[in-house]
CSV table of C-alpha atoms and ligand atoms in Angstrom, one decimal:
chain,number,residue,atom,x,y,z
A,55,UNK,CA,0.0,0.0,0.0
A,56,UNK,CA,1.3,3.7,-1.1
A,57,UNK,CA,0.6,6.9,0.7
A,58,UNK,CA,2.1,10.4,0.6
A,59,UNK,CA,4.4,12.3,2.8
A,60,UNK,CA,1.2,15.0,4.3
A,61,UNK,CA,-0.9,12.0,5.4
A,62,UNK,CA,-1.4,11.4,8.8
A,63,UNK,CA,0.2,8.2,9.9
A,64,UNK,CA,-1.1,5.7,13.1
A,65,UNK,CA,1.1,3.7,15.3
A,66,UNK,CA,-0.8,2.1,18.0
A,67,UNK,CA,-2.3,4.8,19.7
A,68,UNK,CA,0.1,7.2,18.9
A,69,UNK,CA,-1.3,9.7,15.3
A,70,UNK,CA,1.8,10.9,13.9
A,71,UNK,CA,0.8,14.6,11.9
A,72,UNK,CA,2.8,13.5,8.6
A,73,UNK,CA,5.8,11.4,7.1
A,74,UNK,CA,8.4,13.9,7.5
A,75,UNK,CA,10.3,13.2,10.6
A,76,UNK,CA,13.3,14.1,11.9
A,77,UNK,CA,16.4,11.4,12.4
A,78,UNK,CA,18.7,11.0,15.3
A,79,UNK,CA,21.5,13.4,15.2
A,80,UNK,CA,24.2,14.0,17.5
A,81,UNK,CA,25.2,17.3,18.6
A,82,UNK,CA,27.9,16.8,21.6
A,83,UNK,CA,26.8,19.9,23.4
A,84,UNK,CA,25.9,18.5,27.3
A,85,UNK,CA,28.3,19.0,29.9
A,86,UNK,CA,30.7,15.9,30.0
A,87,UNK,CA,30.8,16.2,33.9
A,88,UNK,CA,28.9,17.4,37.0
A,89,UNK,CA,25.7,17.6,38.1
A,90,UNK,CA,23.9,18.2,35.0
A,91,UNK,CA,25.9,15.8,33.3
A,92,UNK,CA,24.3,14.6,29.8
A,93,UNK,CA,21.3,16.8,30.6
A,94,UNK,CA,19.9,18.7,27.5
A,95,UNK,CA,21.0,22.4,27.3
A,96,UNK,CA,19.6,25.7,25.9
A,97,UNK,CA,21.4,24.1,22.4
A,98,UNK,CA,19.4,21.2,22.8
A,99,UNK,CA,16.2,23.4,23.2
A,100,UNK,CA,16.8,25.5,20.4
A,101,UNK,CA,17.7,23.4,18.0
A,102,UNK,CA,14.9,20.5,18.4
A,103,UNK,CA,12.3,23.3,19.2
A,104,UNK,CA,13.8,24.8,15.6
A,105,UNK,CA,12.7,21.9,13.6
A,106,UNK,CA,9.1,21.5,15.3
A,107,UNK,CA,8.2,25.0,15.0
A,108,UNK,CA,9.6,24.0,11.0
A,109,UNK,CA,7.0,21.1,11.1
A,110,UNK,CA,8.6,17.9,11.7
A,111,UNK,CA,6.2,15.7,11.9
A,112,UNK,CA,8.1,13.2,14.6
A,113,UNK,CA,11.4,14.2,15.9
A,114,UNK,CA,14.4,11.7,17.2
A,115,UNK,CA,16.6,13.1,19.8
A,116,UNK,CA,19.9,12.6,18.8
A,117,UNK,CA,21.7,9.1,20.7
A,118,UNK,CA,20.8,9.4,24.1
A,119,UNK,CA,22.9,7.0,26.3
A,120,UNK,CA,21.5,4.5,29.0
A,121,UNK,CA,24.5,5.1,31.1
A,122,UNK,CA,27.9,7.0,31.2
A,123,UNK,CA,29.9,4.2,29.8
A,124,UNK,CA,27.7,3.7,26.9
A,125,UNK,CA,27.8,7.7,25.6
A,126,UNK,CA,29.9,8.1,22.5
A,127,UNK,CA,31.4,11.0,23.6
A,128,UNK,CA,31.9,12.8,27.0
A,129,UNK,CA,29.6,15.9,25.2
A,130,UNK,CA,26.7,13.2,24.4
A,131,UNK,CA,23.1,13.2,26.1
A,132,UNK,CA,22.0,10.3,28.6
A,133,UNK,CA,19.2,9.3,30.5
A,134,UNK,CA,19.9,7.8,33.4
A,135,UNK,CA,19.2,10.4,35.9
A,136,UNK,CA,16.6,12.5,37.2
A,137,UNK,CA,17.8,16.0,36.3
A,138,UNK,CA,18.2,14.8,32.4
A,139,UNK,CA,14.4,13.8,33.0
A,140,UNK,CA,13.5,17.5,33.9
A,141,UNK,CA,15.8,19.0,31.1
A,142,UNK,CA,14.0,16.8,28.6
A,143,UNK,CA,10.6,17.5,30.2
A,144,UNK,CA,11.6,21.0,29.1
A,145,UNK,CA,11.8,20.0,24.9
A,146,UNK,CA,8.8,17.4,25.1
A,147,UNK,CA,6.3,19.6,26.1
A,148,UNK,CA,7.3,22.4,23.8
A,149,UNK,CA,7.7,19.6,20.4
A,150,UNK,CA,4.3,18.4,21.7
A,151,UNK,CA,2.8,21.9,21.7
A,152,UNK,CA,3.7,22.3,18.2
A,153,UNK,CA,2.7,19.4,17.1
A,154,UNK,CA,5.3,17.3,16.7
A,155,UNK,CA,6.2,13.8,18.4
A,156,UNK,CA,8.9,13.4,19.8
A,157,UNK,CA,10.3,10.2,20.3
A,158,UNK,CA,13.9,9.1,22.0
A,159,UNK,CA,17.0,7.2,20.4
A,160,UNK,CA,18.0,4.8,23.4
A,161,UNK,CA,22.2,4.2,22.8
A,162,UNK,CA,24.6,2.8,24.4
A,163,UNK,CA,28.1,3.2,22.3
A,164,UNK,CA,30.0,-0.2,23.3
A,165,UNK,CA,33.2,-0.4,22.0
A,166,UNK,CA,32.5,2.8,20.1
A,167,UNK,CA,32.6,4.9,23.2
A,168,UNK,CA,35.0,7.4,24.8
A,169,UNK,CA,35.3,9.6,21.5
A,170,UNK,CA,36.0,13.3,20.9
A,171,UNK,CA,33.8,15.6,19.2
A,172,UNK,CA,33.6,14.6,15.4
A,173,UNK,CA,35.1,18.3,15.2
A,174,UNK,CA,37.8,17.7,17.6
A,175,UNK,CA,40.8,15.9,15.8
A,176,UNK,CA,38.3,14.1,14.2
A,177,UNK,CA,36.2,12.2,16.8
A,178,UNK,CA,39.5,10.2,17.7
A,179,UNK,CA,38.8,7.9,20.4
A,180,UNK,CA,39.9,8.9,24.0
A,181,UNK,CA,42.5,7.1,25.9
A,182,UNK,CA,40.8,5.1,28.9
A,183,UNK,CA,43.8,7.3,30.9
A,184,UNK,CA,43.3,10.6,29.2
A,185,UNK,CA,41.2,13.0,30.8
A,186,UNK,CA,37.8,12.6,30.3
A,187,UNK,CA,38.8,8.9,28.8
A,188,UNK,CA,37.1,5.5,30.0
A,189,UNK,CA,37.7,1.8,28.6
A,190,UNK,CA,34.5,0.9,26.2
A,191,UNK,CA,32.9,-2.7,26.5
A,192,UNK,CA,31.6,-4.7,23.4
A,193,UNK,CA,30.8,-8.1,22.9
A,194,UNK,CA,34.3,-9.2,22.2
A,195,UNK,CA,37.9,-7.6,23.2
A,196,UNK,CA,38.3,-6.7,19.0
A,197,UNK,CA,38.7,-2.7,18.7
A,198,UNK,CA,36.8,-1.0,15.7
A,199,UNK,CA,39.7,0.0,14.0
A,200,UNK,CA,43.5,-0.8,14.4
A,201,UNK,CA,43.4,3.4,15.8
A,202,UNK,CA,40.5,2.4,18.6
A,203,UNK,CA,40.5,1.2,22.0
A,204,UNK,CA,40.4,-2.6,23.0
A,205,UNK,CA,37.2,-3.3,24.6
A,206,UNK,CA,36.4,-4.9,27.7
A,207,UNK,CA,34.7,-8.5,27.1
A,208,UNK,CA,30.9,-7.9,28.8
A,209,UNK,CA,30.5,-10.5,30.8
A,210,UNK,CA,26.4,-12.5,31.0
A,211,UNK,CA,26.0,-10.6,34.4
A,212,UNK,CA,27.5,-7.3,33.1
A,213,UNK,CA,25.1,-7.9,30.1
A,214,UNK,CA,22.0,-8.3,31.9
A,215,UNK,CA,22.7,-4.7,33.6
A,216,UNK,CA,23.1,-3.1,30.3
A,217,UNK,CA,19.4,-4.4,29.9
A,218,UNK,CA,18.1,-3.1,33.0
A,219,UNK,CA,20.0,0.1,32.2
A,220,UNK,CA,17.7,0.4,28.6
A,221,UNK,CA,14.8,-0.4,30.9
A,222,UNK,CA,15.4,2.0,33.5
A,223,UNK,CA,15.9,4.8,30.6
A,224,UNK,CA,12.7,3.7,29.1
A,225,UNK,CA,10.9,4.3,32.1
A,226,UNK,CA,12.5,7.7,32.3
A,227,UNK,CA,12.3,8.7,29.1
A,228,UNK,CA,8.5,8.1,29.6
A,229,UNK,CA,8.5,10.4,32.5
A,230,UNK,CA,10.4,12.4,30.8
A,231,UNK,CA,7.3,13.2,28.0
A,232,UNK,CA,8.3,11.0,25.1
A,233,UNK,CA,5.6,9.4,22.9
A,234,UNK,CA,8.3,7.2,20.6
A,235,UNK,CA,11.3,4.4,22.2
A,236,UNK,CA,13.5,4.3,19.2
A,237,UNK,CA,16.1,1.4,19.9
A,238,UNK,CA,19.7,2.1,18.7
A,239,UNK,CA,20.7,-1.3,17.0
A,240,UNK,CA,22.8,0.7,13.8
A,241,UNK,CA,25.9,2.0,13.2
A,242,UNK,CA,28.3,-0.2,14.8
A,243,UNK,CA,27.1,0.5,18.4
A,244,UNK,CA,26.5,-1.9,21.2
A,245,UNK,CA,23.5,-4.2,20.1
A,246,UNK,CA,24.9,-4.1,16.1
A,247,UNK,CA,28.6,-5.1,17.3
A,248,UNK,CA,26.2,-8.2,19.1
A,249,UNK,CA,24.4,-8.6,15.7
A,250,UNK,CA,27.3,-8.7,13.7
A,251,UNK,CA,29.5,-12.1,13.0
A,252,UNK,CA,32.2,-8.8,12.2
A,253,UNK,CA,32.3,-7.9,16.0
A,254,UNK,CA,30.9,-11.0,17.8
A,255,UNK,CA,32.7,-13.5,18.3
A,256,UNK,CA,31.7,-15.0,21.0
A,257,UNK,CA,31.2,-18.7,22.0
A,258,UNK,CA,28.4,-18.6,25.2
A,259,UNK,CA,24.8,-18.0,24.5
A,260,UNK,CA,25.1,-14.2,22.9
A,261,UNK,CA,27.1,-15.0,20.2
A,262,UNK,CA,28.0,-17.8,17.3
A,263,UNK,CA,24.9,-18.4,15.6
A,264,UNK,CA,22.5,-16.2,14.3
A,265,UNK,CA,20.0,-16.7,17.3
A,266,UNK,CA,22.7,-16.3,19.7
A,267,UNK,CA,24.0,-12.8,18.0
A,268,UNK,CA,20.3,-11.5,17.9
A,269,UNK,CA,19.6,-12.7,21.8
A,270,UNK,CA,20.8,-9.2,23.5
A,271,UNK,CA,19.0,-7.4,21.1
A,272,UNK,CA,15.7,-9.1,21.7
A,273,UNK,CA,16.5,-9.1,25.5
A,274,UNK,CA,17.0,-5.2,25.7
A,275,UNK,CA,13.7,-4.9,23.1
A,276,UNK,CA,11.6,-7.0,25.5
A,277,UNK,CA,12.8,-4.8,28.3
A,278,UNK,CA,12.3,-1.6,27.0
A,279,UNK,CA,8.6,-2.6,25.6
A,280,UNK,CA,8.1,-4.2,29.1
A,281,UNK,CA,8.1,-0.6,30.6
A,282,UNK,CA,7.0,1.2,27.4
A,283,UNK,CA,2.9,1.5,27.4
A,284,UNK,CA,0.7,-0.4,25.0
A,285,UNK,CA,-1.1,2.5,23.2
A,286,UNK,CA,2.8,3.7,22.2
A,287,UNK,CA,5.2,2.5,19.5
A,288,UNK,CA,8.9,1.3,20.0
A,289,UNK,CA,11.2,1.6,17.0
A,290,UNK,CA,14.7,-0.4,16.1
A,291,UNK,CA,17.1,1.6,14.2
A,292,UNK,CA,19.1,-0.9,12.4
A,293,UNK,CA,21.8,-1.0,10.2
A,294,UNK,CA,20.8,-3.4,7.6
A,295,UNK,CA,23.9,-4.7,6.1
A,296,UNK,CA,27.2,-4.2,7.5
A,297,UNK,CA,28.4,-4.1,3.4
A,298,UNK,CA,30.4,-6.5,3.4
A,299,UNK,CA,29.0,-9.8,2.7
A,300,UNK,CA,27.2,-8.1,-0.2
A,301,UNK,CA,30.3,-6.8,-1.9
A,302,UNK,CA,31.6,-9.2,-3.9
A,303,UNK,CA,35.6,-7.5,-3.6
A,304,UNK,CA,35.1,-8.2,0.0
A,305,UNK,CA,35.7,-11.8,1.8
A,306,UNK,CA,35.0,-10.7,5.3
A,307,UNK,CA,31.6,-11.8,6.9
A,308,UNK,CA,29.3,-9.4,8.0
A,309,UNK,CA,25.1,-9.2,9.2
A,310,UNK,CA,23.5,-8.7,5.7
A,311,UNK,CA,20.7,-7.6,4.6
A,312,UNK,CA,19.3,-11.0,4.6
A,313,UNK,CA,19.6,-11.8,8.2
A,314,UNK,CA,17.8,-8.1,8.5
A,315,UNK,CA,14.9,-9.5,7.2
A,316,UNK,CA,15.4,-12.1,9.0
A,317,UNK,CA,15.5,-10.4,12.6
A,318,UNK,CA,12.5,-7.7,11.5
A,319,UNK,CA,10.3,-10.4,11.8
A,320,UNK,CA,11.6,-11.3,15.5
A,321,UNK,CA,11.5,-7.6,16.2
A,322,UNK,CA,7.7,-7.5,14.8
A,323,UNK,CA,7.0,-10.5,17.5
A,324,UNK,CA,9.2,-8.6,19.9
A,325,UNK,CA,6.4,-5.6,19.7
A,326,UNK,CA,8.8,-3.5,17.4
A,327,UNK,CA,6.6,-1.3,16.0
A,328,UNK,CA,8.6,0.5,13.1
A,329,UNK,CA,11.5,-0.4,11.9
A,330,UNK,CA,14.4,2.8,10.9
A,331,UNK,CA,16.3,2.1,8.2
A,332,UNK,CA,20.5,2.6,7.6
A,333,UNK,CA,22.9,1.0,7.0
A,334,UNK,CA,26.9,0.6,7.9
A,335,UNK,CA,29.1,2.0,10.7
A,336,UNK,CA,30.7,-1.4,11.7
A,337,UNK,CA,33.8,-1.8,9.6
A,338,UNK,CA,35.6,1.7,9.2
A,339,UNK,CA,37.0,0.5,5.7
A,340,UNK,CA,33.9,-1.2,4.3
A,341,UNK,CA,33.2,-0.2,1.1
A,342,UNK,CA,29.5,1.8,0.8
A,343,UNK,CA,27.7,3.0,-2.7
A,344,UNK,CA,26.3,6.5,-1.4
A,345,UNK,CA,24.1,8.4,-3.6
A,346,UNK,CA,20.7,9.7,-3.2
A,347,UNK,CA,18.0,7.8,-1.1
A,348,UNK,CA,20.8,4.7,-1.4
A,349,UNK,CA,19.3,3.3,1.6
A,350,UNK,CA,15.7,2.7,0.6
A,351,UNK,CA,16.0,-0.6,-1.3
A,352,UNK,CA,16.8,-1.8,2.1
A,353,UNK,CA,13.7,-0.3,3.7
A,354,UNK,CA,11.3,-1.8,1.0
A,355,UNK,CA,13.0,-4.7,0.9
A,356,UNK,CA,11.9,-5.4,4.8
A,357,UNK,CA,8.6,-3.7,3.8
A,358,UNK,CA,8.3,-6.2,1.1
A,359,UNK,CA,9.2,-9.3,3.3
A,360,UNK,CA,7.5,-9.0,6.5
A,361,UNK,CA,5.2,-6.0,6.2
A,362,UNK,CA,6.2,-4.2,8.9
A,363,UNK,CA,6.7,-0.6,8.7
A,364,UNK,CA,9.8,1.3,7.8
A,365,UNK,CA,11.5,4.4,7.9
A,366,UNK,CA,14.1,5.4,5.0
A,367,UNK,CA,16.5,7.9,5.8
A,368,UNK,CA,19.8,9.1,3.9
A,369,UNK,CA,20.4,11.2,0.8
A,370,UNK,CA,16.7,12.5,1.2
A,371,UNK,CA,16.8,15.9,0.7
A,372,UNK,CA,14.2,16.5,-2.2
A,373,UNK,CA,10.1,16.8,-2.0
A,374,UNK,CA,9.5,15.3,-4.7
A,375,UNK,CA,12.4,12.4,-4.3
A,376,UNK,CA,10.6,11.9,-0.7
A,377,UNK,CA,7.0,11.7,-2.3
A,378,UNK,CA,7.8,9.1,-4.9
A,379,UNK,CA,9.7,6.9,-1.5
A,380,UNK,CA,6.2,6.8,-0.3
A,381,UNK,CA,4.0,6.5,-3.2
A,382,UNK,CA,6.4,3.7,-5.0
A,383,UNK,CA,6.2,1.5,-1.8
A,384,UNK,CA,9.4,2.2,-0.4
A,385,UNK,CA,8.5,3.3,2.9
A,386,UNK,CA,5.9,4.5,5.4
A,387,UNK,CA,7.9,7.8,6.6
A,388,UNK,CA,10.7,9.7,5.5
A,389,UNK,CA,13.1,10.5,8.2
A,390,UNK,CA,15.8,13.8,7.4
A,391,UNK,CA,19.0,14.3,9.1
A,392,UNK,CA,21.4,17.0,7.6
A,393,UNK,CA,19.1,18.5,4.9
A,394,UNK,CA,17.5,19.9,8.3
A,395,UNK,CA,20.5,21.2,9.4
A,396,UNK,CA,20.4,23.1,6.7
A,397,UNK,CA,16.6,23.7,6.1
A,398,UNK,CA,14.5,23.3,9.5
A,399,UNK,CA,11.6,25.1,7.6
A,400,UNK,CA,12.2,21.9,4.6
A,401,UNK,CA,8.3,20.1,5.9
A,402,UNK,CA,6.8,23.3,5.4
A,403,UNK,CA,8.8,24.5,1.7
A,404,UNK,CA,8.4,20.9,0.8
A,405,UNK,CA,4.3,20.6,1.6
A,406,UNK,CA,4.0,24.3,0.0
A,407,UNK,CA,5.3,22.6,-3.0
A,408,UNK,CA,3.5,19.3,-3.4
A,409,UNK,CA,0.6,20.5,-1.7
A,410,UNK,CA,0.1,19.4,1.0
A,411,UNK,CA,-0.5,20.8,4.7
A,412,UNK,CA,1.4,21.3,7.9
A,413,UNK,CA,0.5,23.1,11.1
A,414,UNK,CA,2.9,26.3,11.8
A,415,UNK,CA,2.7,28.4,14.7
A,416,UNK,CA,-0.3,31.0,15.1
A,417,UNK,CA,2.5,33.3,16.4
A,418,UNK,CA,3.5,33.1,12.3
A,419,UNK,CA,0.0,33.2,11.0
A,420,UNK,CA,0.5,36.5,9.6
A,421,UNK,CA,3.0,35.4,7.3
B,275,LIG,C1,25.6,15.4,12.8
B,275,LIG,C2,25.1,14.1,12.7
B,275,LIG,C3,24.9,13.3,13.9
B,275,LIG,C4,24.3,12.0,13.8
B,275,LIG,N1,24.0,11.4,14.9
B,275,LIG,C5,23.3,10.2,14.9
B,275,LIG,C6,22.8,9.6,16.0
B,275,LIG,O1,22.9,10.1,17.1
B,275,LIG,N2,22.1,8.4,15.9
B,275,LIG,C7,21.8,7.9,14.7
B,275,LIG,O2,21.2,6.8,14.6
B,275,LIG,N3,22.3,8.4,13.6
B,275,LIG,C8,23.0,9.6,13.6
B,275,LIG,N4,23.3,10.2,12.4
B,275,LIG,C9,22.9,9.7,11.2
B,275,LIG,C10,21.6,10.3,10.7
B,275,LIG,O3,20.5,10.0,11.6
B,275,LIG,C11,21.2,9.9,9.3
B,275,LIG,O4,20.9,8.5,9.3
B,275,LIG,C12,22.3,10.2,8.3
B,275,LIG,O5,22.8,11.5,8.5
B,275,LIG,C13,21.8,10.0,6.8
B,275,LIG,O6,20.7,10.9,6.6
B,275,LIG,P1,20.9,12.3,5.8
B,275,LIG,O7,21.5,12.0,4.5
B,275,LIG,O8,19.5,12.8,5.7
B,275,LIG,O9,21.7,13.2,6.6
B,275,LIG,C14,24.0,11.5,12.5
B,275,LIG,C15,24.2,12.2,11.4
B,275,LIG,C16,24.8,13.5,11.4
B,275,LIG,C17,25.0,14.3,10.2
């Protein structure tokens, strides 16, 4: 079934005002220590409440970590602690008053954390004994690159608290106002370094086959929808293919698009309600064809498959590009990162130009 981006789109309970939402996107701008650690700041504020008064339909906070360990960088957001709660309170009632949903990205980095900036020396990663440094954890001791950190091993028990940790954000991010759990399980973070034969290599029950790669996953998906309420949707972000396995040049096994479709369907049986399209971020040198909207064949592909719905998101940045995703079957939703940045008024230009409507602020109604 086709639709088109100004349509109102249910999830559950939840009515989402239109198909043009707005993707994770860090901004490493919280303070990395003290009290209001990982709280959301006035930049926070400004720039989410930017793109709802610009008419995003459904807004993801950028990566918001479960727990200190698990932010990318010092600079990232977390929710594990009451006065992030009230900060975010803050943001959530404003994107609510203008109509917009907003929903959450639960992260936790892995072996990915401990980074700078991506505009500090290039997001190197921090020394565990450099200032403001810690040692990351993954699934197995095997660093991202030969330039990163070794991780610490997780052990089952250290596992299971990584589990309550997504719980216990849940819960807060509830409190906190959000309508939308978006899962991180992309870009080479924690639960995609557990999907991936790449960066699992583990022999007990979380890794070897493809059951026991996908078990953390599904563990931190059935806590996070144990807390989240019925009448609300819970997203997965995933990256669908780790491009390796489907690049012919390259030997080295990775998760693949197939084993994507594979998972959806566990995630649909999980209560995954929506499933967010990328792809990569697990293998620095993996070879990726970019080009515009060069991550939808993997959306319709799982749309195809299971039927469950999807997000596309990367190289969107045209109305008309975004319409034909929807009406050729390629997704349910549209989701924008840096065309955005560089347009938070792009819902509103794009629905002036195909026609369609989106609610803008009566302070603006003269204009
Ligand atoms: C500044 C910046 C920060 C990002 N941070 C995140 C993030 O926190 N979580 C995430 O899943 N993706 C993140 N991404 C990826 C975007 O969500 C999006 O998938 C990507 O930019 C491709 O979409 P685009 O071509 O519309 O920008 C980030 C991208 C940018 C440009």
């Amino acid at each position: 079934m086709s639709t088109t981006l100004f349509t109102p789109y249910t999830l559950r309970s939840l009515t989402i005002p239109h198909r043009v939402w707005m993707a994770a996107m860090c901004q490493y701008s919280a303070a990395p220590d003290g009290a209001a650690a990982g709280a959301p700041t006035d930049w926070h504020f400004a720039h989410l409440a930017a793109r709802a008064t610009g008419g995003a339909g459904l807004i993801v906070t950028e990566a918001t970590a479960v727990s200190p360990e698990g932010r990318i960088s010092p600079y990232d957001l977390g929710i594990f602690n009451d006065t992030q709660v009230a900060a975010f309170r803050r943001i959530t009632s404003f994107l609510k008053a203008q109509g917009a949903v907003p929903a959450i990205q639960l992260a936790h980095a892995g072996r990915k954390a401990s980074t700078e900036r991506t505009w500090v020396d290039h997001g190197r990663q921090i020394a565990p004994d450099e200032p403001h440094g810690w040692r990351p954890v993954g699934p197995s001791a095997l660093p991202f690159s030969s330039a990163s950190t070794v991780p610490e091993e997780l052990t089952g028990e250290q596992i299971d608290g990584i589990v309550r940790q997504f719980a216990d954000a849940a819960r807060r991010a509830l409190d906190a106002g959000f309508q939308v759990a978006e899962v991180h399980g992309a870009h080479g973070y924690l639960i995609h370094q557990f999907l991936s034969p790449h960066s699992n290599h583990r022999t007990d029950a979380y890794g070897g086959s493809f059951e026991g790669r996908i078990r953390f996953a599904l563990e931190v998906v059935d806590a996070v929808r144990a807390v989240w309420p019925e009448e609300l949707p819970v997203f997965f972000r995933i990256s669908a293919t780790d491009w390796l396995t489907e690049n012919p040049a390259d030997d080295r096994e990775g998760w693949t698009s197939q084993d994507t479709v594979r998972f959806a369907k566990e995630l649909q049986a999980h209560g995954v309600d929506l499933m967010d399209v990328t792809t990569g971020g697990n293998v620095p040198d993996a070879t990726i064809e970019v080009g515009p909207g060069y991550q939808v064949p993997f959306a319709e592909r799982i749309r195809n498959e299971t039927g469950m719905p999807v997000g596309a998101v990367g190289l969107i940045t045209d109305p008309h590009q975004a319409q034909s995703i929807l009406t050729g079957g390629g997704a349910d939703a549209v989701l924008l990162g840096r065309e955005l940045l560089r347009d938070p008024y792009w819902p509103r230009h794009a629905a002036a130009e195909l026609g369609g409507r989106v609610s803008s602020p009566v302070q603006y109604h003269l204009a």
